[in-house]
Amino acid sequence: MDHKDAIGISAVEKYLLHELTPEQRDAFEEHYFGCEECFSDLRSAQLFLDAAKLELARQPEVMAPAVSKDKKLIRFPLFMRPAVLIPAMAAMLAIIVFQNAVTVPSLRGDVASLDRPQLLSSVALADGSSRGGPTPEVVTQPHQRFVLSVDIPAQDRFSRYTCSLYSPSGSRIWTMTIPASRTTDAVPISISPDTTKAGVNTLIIQGIPKSGGDATPVDLSRDSFLLTIRS
């Protein structure tokens, strides 16, 4: 999936609403890890949803005033009632303020940084090469992306491959899909240190068998690398 395809199917919105097919979800996850624009859109949309959920989840207690029998009660639609409308407006205002004060300046800085050449730290992981020897190290700065150069142990029986990154605590951070056509050369994966922590991280590569047989993923490689973040 390229950026034009992601825009055409509204991939960011459908990803957050769980409306993508498994194939589309895998393709979009593979795309947005390398696309700054989609990654920023996804982050902003998630912030909006989180803030809206928190605000709309609040249930203010409103004392209903006594209504005289000789006065006709005016009923407003549910969405126009103050108990619903005021919190919703407050949530929208909070989002607008946050976007203008934090997100937009941050995105402008991100876009400006993309226009400048950057030297990115990198480390090569080659089919279990880190086992039995010193753990490869990559040194980067806070918020500075680094590159993993990964050799996929390709086999004809697999239609595609997955790479899963695990933090030093052992929790899975993300999983991305690698098409079989990309395995002829080392695959460069750009990673933000904000998604993990300093220490020994682990990348696990699995092969997905072709249709018609057992589709259970097969472990192919497990490589570790030491991430050092220096201010």
PDB file of C-alpha atoms in Angstrom:
ATOM      1  CA  MET A   1       0.000   0.000   0.000  1.00  0.00           C
ATOM      2  CA  ASP A   2       1.372   3.433  -0.963  1.00  0.00           C
ATOM      3  CA  HIS A   3       0.302   6.832   0.392  1.00  0.00           C
ATOM      4  CA  LYS A   4      -2.201   7.417  -2.422  1.00  0.00           C
ATOM      5  CA  ASP A   5      -3.907   4.098  -1.668  1.00  0.00           C
ATOM      6  CA  ALA A   6      -4.036   4.913   2.064  1.00  0.00           C
ATOM      7  CA  ILE A   7      -5.712   8.272   1.375  1.00  0.00           C
ATOM      8  CA  GLY A   8      -8.115   6.739  -1.147  1.00  0.00           C
ATOM      9  CA  ILE A   9      -9.578   4.218   1.310  1.00  0.00           C
ATOM     10  CA  SER A  10      -9.417   6.541   4.351  1.00  0.00           C
ATOM     11  CA  ALA A  11      -7.059   4.050   5.948  1.00  0.00           C
ATOM     12  CA  VAL A  12      -6.360   6.109   9.095  1.00  0.00           C
ATOM     13  CA  GLU A  13     -10.035   6.422  10.023  1.00  0.00           C
ATOM     14  CA  LYS A  14     -10.875   2.820   9.155  1.00  0.00           C
ATOM     15  CA  TYR A  15      -7.799   1.561  11.034  1.00  0.00           C
ATOM     16  CA  LEU A  16      -8.955   3.251  14.257  1.00  0.00           C
ATOM     17  CA  LEU A  17     -12.529   2.047  13.720  1.00  0.00           C
ATOM     18  CA  HIS A  18     -11.344  -1.533  12.993  1.00  0.00           C
ATOM     19  CA  GLU A  19     -13.044  -1.456   9.578  1.00  0.00           C
ATOM     20  CA  LEU A  20     -10.063  -2.642   7.510  1.00  0.00           C
ATOM     21  CA  THR A  21      -9.814  -6.204   6.271  1.00  0.00           C
ATOM     22  CA  PRO A  22      -6.900  -8.220   7.712  1.00  0.00           C
ATOM     23  CA  GLU A  23      -5.025  -7.800   4.422  1.00  0.00           C
ATOM     24  CA  GLN A  24      -5.639  -4.032   4.360  1.00  0.00           C
ATOM     25  CA  ARG A  25      -4.648  -3.735   8.023  1.00  0.00           C
ATOM     26  CA  ASP A  26      -1.342  -5.544   7.444  1.00  0.00           C
ATOM     27  CA  ALA A  27      -0.615  -3.431   4.359  1.00  0.00           C
ATOM     28  CA  PHE A  28      -1.433  -0.174   6.169  1.00  0.00           C
ATOM     29  CA  GLU A  29       0.698  -1.094   9.195  1.00  0.00           C
ATOM     30  CA  GLU A  30       3.585  -1.791   6.849  1.00  0.00           C
ATOM     31  CA  HIS A  31       2.997   1.567   5.147  1.00  0.00           C
ATOM     32  CA  TYR A  32       2.538   3.931   8.089  1.00  0.00           C
ATOM     33  CA  PHE A  33       5.712   2.854   9.874  1.00  0.00           C
ATOM     34  CA  GLY A  34       7.604   4.412   6.983  1.00  0.00           C
ATOM     35  CA  CYS A  35       5.210   7.285   6.194  1.00  0.00           C
ATOM     36  CA  GLU A  36       5.586  10.333   8.445  1.00  0.00           C
ATOM     37  CA  GLU A  37       2.302  11.870   7.221  1.00  0.00           C
ATOM     38  CA  CYS A  38       0.150   8.802   7.914  1.00  0.00           C
ATOM     39  CA  PHE A  39       1.938   8.222  11.226  1.00  0.00           C
ATOM     40  CA  SER A  40       1.201  11.836  12.291  1.00  0.00           C
ATOM     41  CA  ASP A  41      -2.432  11.609  11.112  1.00  0.00           C
ATOM     42  CA  LEU A  42      -2.885   8.392  13.052  1.00  0.00           C
ATOM     43  CA  ARG A  43      -1.366   9.892  16.187  1.00  0.00           C
ATOM     44  CA  SER A  44      -3.530  13.049  15.965  1.00  0.00           C
ATOM     45  CA  ALA A  45      -6.716  11.047  15.352  1.00  0.00           C
ATOM     46  CA  GLN A  46      -5.967   8.781  18.305  1.00  0.00           C
ATOM     47  CA  LEU A  47      -5.417  11.825  20.549  1.00  0.00           C
ATOM     48  CA  PHE A  48      -8.752  13.239  19.400  1.00  0.00           C
ATOM     49  CA  LEU A  49     -10.604  10.003  20.133  1.00  0.00           C
ATOM     50  CA  ASP A  50      -8.995   9.616  23.551  1.00  0.00           C
ATOM     51  CA  ALA A  51      -9.868  13.170  24.601  1.00  0.00           C
ATOM     52  CA  ALA A  52     -13.417  12.905  23.261  1.00  0.00           C
ATOM     53  CA  LYS A  53     -14.024   9.607  25.048  1.00  0.00           C
ATOM     54  CA  LEU A  54     -12.791  11.027  28.347  1.00  0.00           C
ATOM     55  CA  GLU A  55     -14.951  14.122  28.073  1.00  0.00           C
ATOM     56  CA  LEU A  56     -18.102  12.400  26.868  1.00  0.00           C
ATOM     57  CA  ALA A  57     -17.741   9.711  29.523  1.00  0.00           C
ATOM     58  CA  ARG A  58     -18.295  12.302  32.221  1.00  0.00           C
ATOM     59  CA  GLN A  59     -21.885  12.285  33.473  1.00  0.00           C
ATOM     60  CA  PRO A  60     -22.576  15.617  35.249  1.00  0.00           C
ATOM     61  CA  GLU A  61     -25.366  15.560  37.774  1.00  0.00           C
ATOM     62  CA  VAL A  62     -27.973  18.142  36.867  1.00  0.00           C
ATOM     63  CA  MET A  63     -30.840  18.897  39.221  1.00  0.00           C
ATOM     64  CA  ALA A  64     -34.061  19.136  37.239  1.00  0.00           C
ATOM     65  CA  PRO A  65     -35.989  22.291  38.213  1.00  0.00           C
ATOM     66  CA  ALA A  66     -39.596  21.960  39.244  1.00  0.00           C
ATOM     67  CA  VAL A  67     -41.999  22.698  36.394  1.00  0.00           C
ATOM     68  CA  SER A  68     -45.303  24.386  37.044  1.00  0.00           C
ATOM     69  CA  LYS A  69     -48.301  22.476  35.769  1.00  0.00           C
ATOM     70  CA  ASP A  70     -49.589  25.521  33.923  1.00  0.00           C
ATOM     71  CA  LYS A  71     -46.324  25.921  31.984  1.00  0.00           C
ATOM     72  CA  LYS A  72     -45.641  23.936  28.864  1.00  0.00           C
ATOM     73  CA  LEU A  73     -42.403  21.920  29.050  1.00  0.00           C
ATOM     74  CA  ILE A  74     -40.072  22.595  26.138  1.00  0.00           C
ATOM     75  CA  ARG A  75     -38.213  19.462  25.110  1.00  0.00           C
ATOM     76  CA  PHE A  76     -34.928  19.717  23.258  1.00  0.00           C
ATOM     77  CA  PRO A  77     -33.448  16.927  21.138  1.00  0.00           C
ATOM     78  CA  LEU A  78     -30.987  14.825  23.117  1.00  0.00           C
ATOM     79  CA  PHE A  79     -27.937  16.236  21.341  1.00  0.00           C
ATOM     80  CA  MET A  80     -29.123  19.836  22.067  1.00  0.00           C
ATOM     81  CA  ARG A  81     -29.532  19.357  25.813  1.00  0.00           C
ATOM     82  CA  PRO A  82     -26.974  21.247  27.920  1.00  0.00           C
ATOM     83  CA  ALA A  83     -25.884  18.091  29.764  1.00  0.00           C
ATOM     84  CA  VAL A  84     -24.686  16.678  26.433  1.00  0.00           C
ATOM     85  CA  LEU A  85     -23.927  19.777  24.384  1.00  0.00           C
ATOM     86  CA  ILE A  86     -21.702  21.625  26.888  1.00  0.00           C
ATOM     87  CA  PRO A  87     -19.279  18.716  27.561  1.00  0.00           C
ATOM     88  CA  ALA A  88     -19.113  18.011  23.819  1.00  0.00           C
ATOM     89  CA  MET A  89     -18.285  21.648  23.086  1.00  0.00           C
ATOM     90  CA  ALA A  90     -15.669  21.612  25.852  1.00  0.00           C
ATOM     91  CA  ALA A  91     -14.092  18.507  24.347  1.00  0.00           C
ATOM     92  CA  MET A  92     -13.967  20.102  20.898  1.00  0.00           C
ATOM     93  CA  LEU A  93     -12.444  23.271  22.364  1.00  0.00           C
ATOM     94  CA  ALA A  94      -9.798  21.240  24.192  1.00  0.00           C
ATOM     95  CA  ILE A  95      -8.921  19.456  20.960  1.00  0.00           C
ATOM     96  CA  ILE A  96      -8.639  22.730  19.033  1.00  0.00           C
ATOM     97  CA  VAL A  97      -6.421  24.279  21.717  1.00  0.00           C
ATOM     98  CA  PHE A  98      -4.241  21.167  21.863  1.00  0.00           C
ATOM     99  CA  GLN A  99      -3.902  21.028  18.079  1.00  0.00           C
ATOM    100  CA  ASN A 100      -2.887  24.696  17.846  1.00  0.00           C
ATOM    101  CA  ALA A 101      -0.596  24.711  20.882  1.00  0.00           C
ATOM    102  CA  VAL A 102       1.068  21.314  20.607  1.00  0.00           C
ATOM    103  CA  THR A 103       0.269  19.129  17.616  1.00  0.00           C
ATOM    104  CA  VAL A 104       0.466  21.654  14.769  1.00  0.00           C
ATOM    105  CA  PRO A 105       3.816  23.183  15.877  1.00  0.00           C
ATOM    106  CA  SER A 106       5.163  19.681  16.405  1.00  0.00           C
ATOM    107  CA  LEU A 107       4.046  18.582  12.942  1.00  0.00           C
ATOM    108  CA  ARG A 108       5.568  21.690  11.401  1.00  0.00           C
ATOM    109  CA  GLY A 109       8.837  20.835  13.099  1.00  0.00           C
ATOM    110  CA  ASP A 110       8.587  17.248  11.860  1.00  0.00           C
ATOM    111  CA  VAL A 111       7.945  18.394   8.282  1.00  0.00           C
ATOM    112  CA  ALA A 112      10.823  20.870   8.446  1.00  0.00           C
ATOM    113  CA  SER A 113      13.162  18.172   9.701  1.00  0.00           C
ATOM    114  CA  LEU A 114      12.215  15.970   6.735  1.00  0.00           C
ATOM    115  CA  ASP A 115      13.532  18.635   4.366  1.00  0.00           C
ATOM    116  CA  ARG A 116      16.992  18.435   5.913  1.00  0.00           C
ATOM    117  CA  PRO A 117      19.468  15.607   5.256  1.00  0.00           C
ATOM    118  CA  GLN A 118      19.852  13.384   8.301  1.00  0.00           C
ATOM    119  CA  LEU A 119      22.466  10.906   9.411  1.00  0.00           C
ATOM    120  CA  LEU A 120      20.634   7.948  10.915  1.00  0.00           C
ATOM    121  CA  SER A 121      22.258   5.326  13.091  1.00  0.00           C
ATOM    122  CA  SER A 122      21.841   1.791  11.796  1.00  0.00           C
ATOM    123  CA  VAL A 123      22.506  -1.803  12.777  1.00  0.00           C
ATOM    124  CA  ALA A 124      22.507  -4.932  10.603  1.00  0.00           C
ATOM    125  CA  LEU A 125      20.712  -8.086  11.729  1.00  0.00           C
ATOM    126  CA  ALA A 126      21.491 -11.084   9.549  1.00  0.00           C
ATOM    127  CA  ASP A 127      19.548 -14.317  10.134  1.00  0.00           C
ATOM    128  CA  GLY A 128      20.452 -14.990  13.743  1.00  0.00           C
ATOM    129  CA  SER A 129      23.945 -13.529  13.428  1.00  0.00           C
ATOM    130  CA  SER A 130      23.729 -12.024  16.898  1.00  0.00           C
ATOM    131  CA  ARG A 131      23.483 -15.435  18.540  1.00  0.00           C
ATOM    132  CA  GLY A 132      26.699 -16.742  20.020  1.00  0.00           C
ATOM    133  CA  GLY A 133      28.480 -13.423  19.593  1.00  0.00           C
ATOM    134  CA  PRO A 134      28.399  -9.858  20.893  1.00  0.00           C
ATOM    135  CA  THR A 135      25.025  -8.159  20.688  1.00  0.00           C
ATOM    136  CA  PRO A 136      25.005  -5.499  17.938  1.00  0.00           C
ATOM    137  CA  GLU A 137      24.525  -1.967  19.276  1.00  0.00           C
ATOM    138  CA  VAL A 138      22.818   1.058  17.776  1.00  0.00           C
ATOM    139  CA  VAL A 139      23.333   4.489  19.359  1.00  0.00           C
ATOM    140  CA  THR A 140      20.835   7.277  18.740  1.00  0.00           C
ATOM    141  CA  GLN A 141      19.448  10.445  20.316  1.00  0.00           C
ATOM    142  CA  PRO A 142      16.013  11.035  21.895  1.00  0.00           C
ATOM    143  CA  HIS A 143      13.296  11.130  19.211  1.00  0.00           C
ATOM    144  CA  GLN A 144      15.908  10.391  16.501  1.00  0.00           C
ATOM    145  CA  ARG A 145      14.909   7.467  14.306  1.00  0.00           C
ATOM    146  CA  PHE A 146      17.339   4.651  13.576  1.00  0.00           C
ATOM    147  CA  VAL A 147      17.439   1.916  10.943  1.00  0.00           C
ATOM    148  CA  LEU A 148      17.462  -1.854  11.269  1.00  0.00           C
ATOM    149  CA  SER A 149      18.879  -3.606   8.208  1.00  0.00           C
ATOM    150  CA  VAL A 150      17.261  -7.042   8.254  1.00  0.00           C
ATOM    151  CA  ASP A 151      18.055 -10.113   6.161  1.00  0.00           C
ATOM    152  CA  ILE A 152      14.892 -12.171   5.679  1.00  0.00           C
ATOM    153  CA  PRO A 153      15.629 -15.933   5.406  1.00  0.00           C
ATOM    154  CA  ALA A 154      13.265 -16.338   2.442  1.00  0.00           C
ATOM    155  CA  GLN A 155      11.816 -19.695   1.408  1.00  0.00           C
ATOM    156  CA  ASP A 156       9.528 -20.576  -1.512  1.00  0.00           C
ATOM    157  CA  ARG A 157       6.873 -22.031   0.775  1.00  0.00           C
ATOM    158  CA  PHE A 158       6.104 -18.636   2.321  1.00  0.00           C
ATOM    159  CA  SER A 159       3.874 -15.998   0.735  1.00  0.00           C
ATOM    160  CA  ARG A 160       4.981 -13.203   3.063  1.00  0.00           C
ATOM    161  CA  TYR A 161       6.853 -12.566   6.287  1.00  0.00           C
ATOM    162  CA  THR A 162       6.280 -10.687   9.541  1.00  0.00           C
ATOM    163  CA  CYS A 163       8.760  -8.794  11.703  1.00  0.00           C
ATOM    164  CA  SER A 164       7.810  -8.260  15.352  1.00  0.00           C
ATOM    165  CA  LEU A 165       9.757  -5.977  17.677  1.00  0.00           C
ATOM    166  CA  TYR A 166       9.860  -6.765  21.400  1.00  0.00           C
ATOM    167  CA  SER A 167      10.991  -4.286  24.057  1.00  0.00           C
ATOM    168  CA  PRO A 168      13.558  -5.094  26.788  1.00  0.00           C
ATOM    169  CA  SER A 169      10.642  -6.035  29.071  1.00  0.00           C
ATOM    170  CA  GLY A 170       9.485  -8.659  26.560  1.00  0.00           C
ATOM    171  CA  SER A 171       6.294  -6.896  25.454  1.00  0.00           C
ATOM    172  CA  ARG A 172       5.514  -6.761  21.743  1.00  0.00           C
ATOM    173  CA  ILE A 173       5.718  -3.233  20.371  1.00  0.00           C
ATOM    174  CA  TRP A 174       4.600  -3.752  16.787  1.00  0.00           C
ATOM    175  CA  THR A 175       4.345  -6.243  13.958  1.00  0.00           C
ATOM    176  CA  MET A 176       4.777  -5.389  10.296  1.00  0.00           C
ATOM    177  CA  THR A 177       4.335  -7.454   7.138  1.00  0.00           C
ATOM    178  CA  ILE A 178       7.130  -7.890   4.571  1.00  0.00           C
ATOM    179  CA  PRO A 179       6.071  -8.989   1.050  1.00  0.00           C
ATOM    180  CA  ALA A 180       8.050 -11.887  -0.407  1.00  0.00           C
ATOM    181  CA  SER A 181       9.146  -9.613  -3.252  1.00  0.00           C
ATOM    182  CA  ARG A 182      11.115  -7.437  -0.808  1.00  0.00           C
ATOM    183  CA  THR A 183      13.288 -10.248   0.547  1.00  0.00           C
ATOM    184  CA  THR A 184      15.828 -10.403  -2.278  1.00  0.00           C
ATOM    185  CA  ASP A 185      17.898  -7.739  -0.496  1.00  0.00           C
ATOM    186  CA  ALA A 186      18.295  -6.590   3.090  1.00  0.00           C
ATOM    187  CA  VAL A 187      15.142  -4.810   4.275  1.00  0.00           C
ATOM    188  CA  PRO A 188      15.694  -1.390   5.922  1.00  0.00           C
ATOM    189  CA  ILE A 189      13.216  -0.681   8.736  1.00  0.00           C
ATOM    190  CA  SER A 190      13.056   2.851  10.152  1.00  0.00           C
ATOM    191  CA  ILE A 191      12.212   2.844  13.879  1.00  0.00           C
ATOM    192  CA  SER A 192      11.480   5.612  16.367  1.00  0.00           C
ATOM    193  CA  PRO A 193      13.105   5.155  19.797  1.00  0.00           C
ATOM    194  CA  ASP A 194       9.928   6.642  21.282  1.00  0.00           C
ATOM    195  CA  THR A 195       8.163   3.337  20.604  1.00  0.00           C
ATOM    196  CA  THR A 196      10.514   1.274  22.741  1.00  0.00           C
ATOM    197  CA  LYS A 197      13.126   1.663  25.494  1.00  0.00           C
ATOM    198  CA  ALA A 198      16.882   1.591  25.788  1.00  0.00           C
ATOM    199  CA  GLY A 199      18.299  -1.859  26.392  1.00  0.00           C
ATOM    200  CA  VAL A 200      18.277  -5.183  24.573  1.00  0.00           C
ATOM    201  CA  ASN A 201      15.407  -5.285  22.062  1.00  0.00           C
ATOM    202  CA  THR A 202      14.494  -8.380  20.050  1.00  0.00           C
ATOM    203  CA  LEU A 203      13.271  -8.751  16.462  1.00  0.00           C
ATOM    204  CA  ILE A 204      11.458 -11.984  15.584  1.00  0.00           C
ATOM    205  CA  ILE A 205      10.905 -12.925  11.938  1.00  0.00           C
ATOM    206  CA  GLN A 206       8.175 -15.394  10.951  1.00  0.00           C
ATOM    207  CA  GLY A 207       7.152 -16.864   7.615  1.00  0.00           C
ATOM    208  CA  ILE A 208       3.489 -17.080   6.595  1.00  0.00           C
ATOM    209  CA  PRO A 209       2.866 -20.265   4.541  1.00  0.00           C
ATOM    210  CA  LYS A 210       1.129 -20.019   1.197  1.00  0.00           C
ATOM    211  CA  SER A 211      -2.589 -20.763   1.030  1.00  0.00           C
ATOM    212  CA  GLY A 212      -3.677 -24.359   0.683  1.00  0.00           C
ATOM    213  CA  GLY A 213      -1.804 -25.711   3.673  1.00  0.00           C
ATOM    214  CA  ASP A 214      -1.202 -24.979   7.324  1.00  0.00           C
ATOM    215  CA  ALA A 215      -1.223 -21.178   7.696  1.00  0.00           C
ATOM    216  CA  THR A 216       0.426 -21.203  11.127  1.00  0.00           C
ATOM    217  CA  PRO A 217       3.349 -18.710  11.193  1.00  0.00           C
ATOM    218  CA  VAL A 218       6.778 -20.343  11.308  1.00  0.00           C
ATOM    219  CA  ASP A 219       9.584 -18.853  13.407  1.00  0.00           C
ATOM    220  CA  LEU A 220      12.592 -18.179  11.180  1.00  0.00           C
ATOM    221  CA  SER A 221      14.899 -15.861  13.070  1.00  0.00           C
ATOM    222  CA  ARG A 222      15.299 -14.191  16.455  1.00  0.00           C
ATOM    223  CA  ASP A 223      17.860 -11.385  16.662  1.00  0.00           C
ATOM    224  CA  SER A 224      18.678  -9.013  19.503  1.00  0.00           C
ATOM    225  CA  PHE A 225      20.281  -5.586  19.440  1.00  0.00           C
ATOM    226  CA  LEU A 226      21.294  -3.129  22.145  1.00  0.00           C
ATOM    227  CA  LEU A 227      19.603   0.265  21.867  1.00  0.00           C
ATOM    228  CA  THR A 228      21.496   3.123  23.519  1.00  0.00           C
ATOM    229  CA  ILE A 229      19.864   6.563  23.695  1.00  0.00           C
ATOM    230  CA  ARG A 230      22.189   9.478  24.433  1.00  0.00           C
ATOM    231  CA  SER A 231      21.050  13.042  25.018  1.00  0.00           C
TER     232      SER A 231
END
